[in-house]
PDB file of C-alpha atoms in Angstrom:
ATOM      1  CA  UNK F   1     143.265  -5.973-174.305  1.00 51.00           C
ATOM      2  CA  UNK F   2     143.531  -3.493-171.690  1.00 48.00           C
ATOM      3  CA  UNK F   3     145.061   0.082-171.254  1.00 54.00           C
ATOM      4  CA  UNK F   4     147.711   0.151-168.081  1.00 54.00           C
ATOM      5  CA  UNK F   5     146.480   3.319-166.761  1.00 75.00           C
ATOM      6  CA  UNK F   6     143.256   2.163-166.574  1.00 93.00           C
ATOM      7  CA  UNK F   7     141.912   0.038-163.588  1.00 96.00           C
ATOM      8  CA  UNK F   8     138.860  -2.701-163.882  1.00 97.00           C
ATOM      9  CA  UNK F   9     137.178  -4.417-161.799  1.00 98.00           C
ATOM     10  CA  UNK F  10     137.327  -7.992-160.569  1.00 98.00           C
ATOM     11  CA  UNK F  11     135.874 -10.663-158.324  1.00 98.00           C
ATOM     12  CA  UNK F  12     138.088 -13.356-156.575  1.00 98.00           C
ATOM     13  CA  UNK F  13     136.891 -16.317-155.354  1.00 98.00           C
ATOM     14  CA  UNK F  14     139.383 -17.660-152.304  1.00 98.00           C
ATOM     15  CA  UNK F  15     138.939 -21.425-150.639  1.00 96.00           C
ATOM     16  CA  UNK F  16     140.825 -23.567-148.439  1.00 96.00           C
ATOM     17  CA  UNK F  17     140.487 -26.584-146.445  1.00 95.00           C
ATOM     18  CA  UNK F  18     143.983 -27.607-145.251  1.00 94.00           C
ATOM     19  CA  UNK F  19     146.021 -26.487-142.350  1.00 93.00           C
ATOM     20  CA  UNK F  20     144.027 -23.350-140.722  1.00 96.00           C
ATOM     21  CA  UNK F  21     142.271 -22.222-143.733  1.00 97.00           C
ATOM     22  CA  UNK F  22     140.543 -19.386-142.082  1.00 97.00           C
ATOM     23  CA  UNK F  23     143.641 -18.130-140.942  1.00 97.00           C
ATOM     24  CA  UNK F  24     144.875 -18.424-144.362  1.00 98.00           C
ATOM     25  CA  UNK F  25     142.249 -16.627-146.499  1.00 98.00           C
ATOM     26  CA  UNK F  26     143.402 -14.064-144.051  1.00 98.00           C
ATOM     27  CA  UNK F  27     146.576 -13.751-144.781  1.00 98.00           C
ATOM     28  CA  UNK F  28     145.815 -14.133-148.339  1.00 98.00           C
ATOM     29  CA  UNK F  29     143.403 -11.379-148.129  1.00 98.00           C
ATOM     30  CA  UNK F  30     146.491  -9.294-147.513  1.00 98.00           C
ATOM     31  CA  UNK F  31     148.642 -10.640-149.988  1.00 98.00           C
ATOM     32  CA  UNK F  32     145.916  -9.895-152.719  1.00 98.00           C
ATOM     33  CA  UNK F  33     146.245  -6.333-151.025  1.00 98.00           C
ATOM     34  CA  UNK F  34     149.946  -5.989-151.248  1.00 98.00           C
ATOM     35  CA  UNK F  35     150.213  -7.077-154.860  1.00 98.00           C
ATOM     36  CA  UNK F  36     151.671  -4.499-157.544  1.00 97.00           C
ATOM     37  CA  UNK F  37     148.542  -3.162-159.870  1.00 97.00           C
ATOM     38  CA  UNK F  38     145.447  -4.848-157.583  1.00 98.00           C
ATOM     39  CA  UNK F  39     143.630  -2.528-154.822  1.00 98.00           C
ATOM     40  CA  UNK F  40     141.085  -4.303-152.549  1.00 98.00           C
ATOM     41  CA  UNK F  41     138.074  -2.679-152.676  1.00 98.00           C
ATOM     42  CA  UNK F  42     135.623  -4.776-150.670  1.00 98.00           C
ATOM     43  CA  UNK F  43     136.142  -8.202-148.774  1.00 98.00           C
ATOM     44  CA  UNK F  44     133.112 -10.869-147.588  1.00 98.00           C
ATOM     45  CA  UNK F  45     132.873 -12.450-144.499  1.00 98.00           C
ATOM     46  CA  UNK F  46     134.026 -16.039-144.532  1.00 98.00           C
ATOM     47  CA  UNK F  47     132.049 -19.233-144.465  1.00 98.00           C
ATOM     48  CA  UNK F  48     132.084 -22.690-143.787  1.00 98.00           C
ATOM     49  CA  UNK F  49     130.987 -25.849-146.886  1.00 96.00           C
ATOM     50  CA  UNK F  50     131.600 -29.250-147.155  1.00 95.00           C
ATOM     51  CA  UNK F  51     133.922 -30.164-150.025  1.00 92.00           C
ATOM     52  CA  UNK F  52     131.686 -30.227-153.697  1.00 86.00           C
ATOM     53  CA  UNK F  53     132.585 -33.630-155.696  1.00 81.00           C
ATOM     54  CA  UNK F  54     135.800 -33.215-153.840  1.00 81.00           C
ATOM     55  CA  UNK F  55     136.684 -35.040-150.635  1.00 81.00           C
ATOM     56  CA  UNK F  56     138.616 -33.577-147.712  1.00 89.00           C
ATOM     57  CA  UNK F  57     137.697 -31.751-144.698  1.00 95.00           C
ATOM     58  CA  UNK F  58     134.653 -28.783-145.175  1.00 96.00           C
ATOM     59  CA  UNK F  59     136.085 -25.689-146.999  1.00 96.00           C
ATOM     60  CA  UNK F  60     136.505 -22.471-146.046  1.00 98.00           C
ATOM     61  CA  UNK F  61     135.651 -19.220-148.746  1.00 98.00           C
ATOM     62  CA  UNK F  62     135.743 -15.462-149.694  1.00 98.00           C
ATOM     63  CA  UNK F  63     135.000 -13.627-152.557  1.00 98.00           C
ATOM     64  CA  UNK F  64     137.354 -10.422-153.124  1.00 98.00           C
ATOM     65  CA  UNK F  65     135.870  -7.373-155.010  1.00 98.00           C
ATOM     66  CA  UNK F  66     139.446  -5.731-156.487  1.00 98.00           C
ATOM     67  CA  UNK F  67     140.007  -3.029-158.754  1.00 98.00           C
ATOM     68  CA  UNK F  68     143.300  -3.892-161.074  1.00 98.00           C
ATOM     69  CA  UNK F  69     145.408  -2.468-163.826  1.00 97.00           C
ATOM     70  CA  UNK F  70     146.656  -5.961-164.635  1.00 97.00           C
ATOM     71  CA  UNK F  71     145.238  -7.693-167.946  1.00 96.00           C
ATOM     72  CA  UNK F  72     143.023 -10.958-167.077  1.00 97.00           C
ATOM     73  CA  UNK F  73     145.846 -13.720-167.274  1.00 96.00           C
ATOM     74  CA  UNK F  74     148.356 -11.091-165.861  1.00 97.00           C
ATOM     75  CA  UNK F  75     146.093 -11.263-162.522  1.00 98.00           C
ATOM     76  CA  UNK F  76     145.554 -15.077-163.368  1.00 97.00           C
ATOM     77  CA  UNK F  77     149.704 -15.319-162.678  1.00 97.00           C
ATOM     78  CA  UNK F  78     149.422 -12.563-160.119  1.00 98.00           C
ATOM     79  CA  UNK F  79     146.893 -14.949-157.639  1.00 98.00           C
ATOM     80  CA  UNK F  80     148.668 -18.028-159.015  1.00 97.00           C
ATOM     81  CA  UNK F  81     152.055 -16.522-157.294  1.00 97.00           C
ATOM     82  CA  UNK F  82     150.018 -16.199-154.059  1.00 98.00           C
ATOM     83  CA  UNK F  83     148.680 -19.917-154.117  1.00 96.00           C
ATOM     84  CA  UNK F  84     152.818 -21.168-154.801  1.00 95.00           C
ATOM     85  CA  UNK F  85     153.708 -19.243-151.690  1.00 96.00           C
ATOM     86  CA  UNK F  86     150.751 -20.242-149.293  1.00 96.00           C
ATOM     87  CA  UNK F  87     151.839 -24.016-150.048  1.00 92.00           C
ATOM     88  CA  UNK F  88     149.338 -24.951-153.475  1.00 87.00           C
ATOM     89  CA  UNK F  89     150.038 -28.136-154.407  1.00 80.00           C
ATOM     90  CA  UNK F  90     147.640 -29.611-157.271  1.00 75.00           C
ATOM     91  CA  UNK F  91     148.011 -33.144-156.667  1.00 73.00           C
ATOM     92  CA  UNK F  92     144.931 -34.185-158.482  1.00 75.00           C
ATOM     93  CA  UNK F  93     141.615 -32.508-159.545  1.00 76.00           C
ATOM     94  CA  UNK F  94     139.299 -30.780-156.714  1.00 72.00           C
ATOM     95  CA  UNK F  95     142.562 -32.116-154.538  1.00 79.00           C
ATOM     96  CA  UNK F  96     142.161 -30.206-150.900  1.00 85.00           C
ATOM     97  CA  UNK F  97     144.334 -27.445-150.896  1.00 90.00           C
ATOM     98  CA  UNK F  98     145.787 -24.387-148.839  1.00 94.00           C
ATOM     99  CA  UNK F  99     144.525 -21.945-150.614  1.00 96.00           C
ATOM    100  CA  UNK F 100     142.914 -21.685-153.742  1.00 95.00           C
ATOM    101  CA  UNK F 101     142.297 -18.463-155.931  1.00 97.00           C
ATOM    102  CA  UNK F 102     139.932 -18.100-158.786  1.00 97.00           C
ATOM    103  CA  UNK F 103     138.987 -15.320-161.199  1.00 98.00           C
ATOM    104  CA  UNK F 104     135.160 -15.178-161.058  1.00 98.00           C
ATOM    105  CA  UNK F 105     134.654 -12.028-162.988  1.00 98.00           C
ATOM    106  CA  UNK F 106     136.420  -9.333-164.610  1.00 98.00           C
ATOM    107  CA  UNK F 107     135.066  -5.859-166.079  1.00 96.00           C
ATOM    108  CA  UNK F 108     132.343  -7.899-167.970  1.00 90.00           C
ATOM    109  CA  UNK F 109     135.192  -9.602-170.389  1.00 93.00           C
ATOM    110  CA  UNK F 110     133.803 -12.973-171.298  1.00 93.00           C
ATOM    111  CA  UNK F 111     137.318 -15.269-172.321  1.00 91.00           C
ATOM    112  CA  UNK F 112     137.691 -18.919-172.536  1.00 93.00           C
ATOM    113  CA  UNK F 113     141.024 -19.743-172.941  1.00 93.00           C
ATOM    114  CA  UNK F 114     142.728 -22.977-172.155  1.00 93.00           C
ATOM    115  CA  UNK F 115     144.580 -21.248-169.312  1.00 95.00           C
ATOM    116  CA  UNK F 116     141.626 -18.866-168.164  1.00 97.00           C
ATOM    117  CA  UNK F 117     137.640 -18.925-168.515  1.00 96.00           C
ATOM    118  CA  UNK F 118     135.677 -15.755-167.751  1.00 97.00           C
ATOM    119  CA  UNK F 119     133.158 -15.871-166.112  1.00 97.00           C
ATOM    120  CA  UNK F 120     134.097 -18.799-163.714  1.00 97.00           C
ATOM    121  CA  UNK F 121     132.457 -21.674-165.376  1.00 95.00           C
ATOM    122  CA  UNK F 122     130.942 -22.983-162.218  1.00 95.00           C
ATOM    123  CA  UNK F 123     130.480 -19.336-160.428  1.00 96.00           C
ATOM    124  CA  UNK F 124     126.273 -20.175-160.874  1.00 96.00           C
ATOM    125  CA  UNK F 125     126.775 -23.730-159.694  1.00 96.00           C
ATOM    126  CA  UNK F 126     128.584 -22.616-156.175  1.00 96.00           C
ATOM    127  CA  UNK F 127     126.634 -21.515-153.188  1.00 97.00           C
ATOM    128  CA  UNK F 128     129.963 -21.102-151.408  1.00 97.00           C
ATOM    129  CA  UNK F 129     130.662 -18.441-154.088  1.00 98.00           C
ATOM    130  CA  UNK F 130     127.221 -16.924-154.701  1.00 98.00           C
ATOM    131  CA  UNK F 131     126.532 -16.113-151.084  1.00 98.00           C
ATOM    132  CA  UNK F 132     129.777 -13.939-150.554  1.00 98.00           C
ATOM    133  CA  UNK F 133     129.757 -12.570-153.757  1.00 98.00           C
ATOM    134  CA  UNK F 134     126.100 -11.360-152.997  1.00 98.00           C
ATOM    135  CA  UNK F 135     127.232  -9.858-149.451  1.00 98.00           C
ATOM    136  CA  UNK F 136     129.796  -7.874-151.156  1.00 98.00           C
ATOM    137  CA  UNK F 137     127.654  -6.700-154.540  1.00 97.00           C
ATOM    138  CA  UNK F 138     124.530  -7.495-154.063  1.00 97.00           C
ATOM    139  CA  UNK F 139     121.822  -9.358-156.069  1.00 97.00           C
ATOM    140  CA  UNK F 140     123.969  -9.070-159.766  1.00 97.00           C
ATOM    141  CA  UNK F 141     123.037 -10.582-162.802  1.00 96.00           C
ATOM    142  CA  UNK F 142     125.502 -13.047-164.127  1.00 96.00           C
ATOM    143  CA  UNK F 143     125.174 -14.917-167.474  1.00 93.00           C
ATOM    144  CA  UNK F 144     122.983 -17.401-166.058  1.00 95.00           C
ATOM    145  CA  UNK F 145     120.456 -15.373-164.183  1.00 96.00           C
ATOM    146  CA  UNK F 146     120.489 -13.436-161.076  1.00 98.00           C
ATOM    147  CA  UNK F 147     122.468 -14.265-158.197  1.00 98.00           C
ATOM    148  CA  UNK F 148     120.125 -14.483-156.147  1.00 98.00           C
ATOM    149  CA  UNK F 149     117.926 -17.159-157.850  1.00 98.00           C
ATOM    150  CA  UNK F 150     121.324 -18.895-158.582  1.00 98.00           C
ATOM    151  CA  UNK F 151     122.234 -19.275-154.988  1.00 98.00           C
ATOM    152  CA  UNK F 152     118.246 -20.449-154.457  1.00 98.00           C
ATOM    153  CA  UNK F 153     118.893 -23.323-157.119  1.00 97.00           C
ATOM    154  CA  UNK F 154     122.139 -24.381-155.233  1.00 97.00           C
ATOM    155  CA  UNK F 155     121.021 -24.407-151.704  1.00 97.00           C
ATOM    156  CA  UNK F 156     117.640 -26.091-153.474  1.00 97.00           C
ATOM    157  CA  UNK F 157     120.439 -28.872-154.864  1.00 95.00           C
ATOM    158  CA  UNK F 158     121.418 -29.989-151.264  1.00 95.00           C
ATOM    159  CA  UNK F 159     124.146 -27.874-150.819  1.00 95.00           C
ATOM    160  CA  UNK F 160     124.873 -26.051-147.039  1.00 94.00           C
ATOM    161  CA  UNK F 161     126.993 -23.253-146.510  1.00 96.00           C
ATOM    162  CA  UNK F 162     127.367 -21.384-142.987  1.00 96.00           C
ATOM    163  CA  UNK F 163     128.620 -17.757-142.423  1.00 96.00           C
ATOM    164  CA  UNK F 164     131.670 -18.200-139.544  1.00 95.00           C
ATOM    165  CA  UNK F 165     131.185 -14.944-137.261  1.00 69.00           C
TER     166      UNK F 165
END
């Protein structure tokens, strides 16, 4: 699918809510940074939700702009390894967690496999995705629309989202 030397771009998504999550997208944030084939490019600030049909205590997120050289479900395995070592457990479905890491968008591939889906499915659903993912790359178009209008219809839907300083 993709050429090694070559490098694409990506967006990650990065939650927590357990243990000091702030401190732990962080850290994260670093290990994305250290990995073999992925070079940060461009980091949002971090901000504060409630859980979304989840239960728990409020979440906090990131979205990562990356450039890679790793195919999609080789950087799929790449954040996986990152969850594993920050604690991930996946208990149940929308479980709280230490650290969660999700491929929003890569290098306009479009892929749903059973193990990956690209774009995020729920990406236009999320204002706790939207609004960092705007900070970092501005008002994009998605599938769905722009981001901006996106992030309208999800605050519009009830949900909150604060930027920590």
């Amino acid at each position: 699918m993709t050429d090694a030397a070559q490098t694409y771009t990506a967006y990650i998504a990065l939650g927590a809510n357990l243990n000091s999550p702030a401190s732990t997208l962080e850290a994260a944030l670093e290990s994305i940074a250290a990995t073999e084939g992925i070079e940060l490019i461009k980091r949002s600030s971090l901000y504060r939700s409630p859980p979304l049909d989840a239960d728990g205590p409020d979440y906090i997120n990131a979205v990562a702009e990356i450039r890679t050289r790793l195919e999609p479900l080789q950087l799929l395995h790449s954040l996986q390894a990152i969850e594993n070592a920050f604690g991930r457990e996946r208990a149940y479905r929308n479980a709280p967690r230490t650290l969660d890491l999700d491929v929003l968008l890569y290098d306009g591939v479009n892929s749903d496999s059973t193990e990956l889906t690209v774009p995020h499915p729920r990406l236009h659903l999320r204002s706790f995705v939207l609004m960092p993912l705007i900070e970092i790359s501005g008002d994009m178009p998605l599938v769905q629309g722009r981001a901006s209008a996106l992030l309208e219809a999800a605050l519009a839907s009830g949900q909150v989202i604060q930027k920590l300083l």
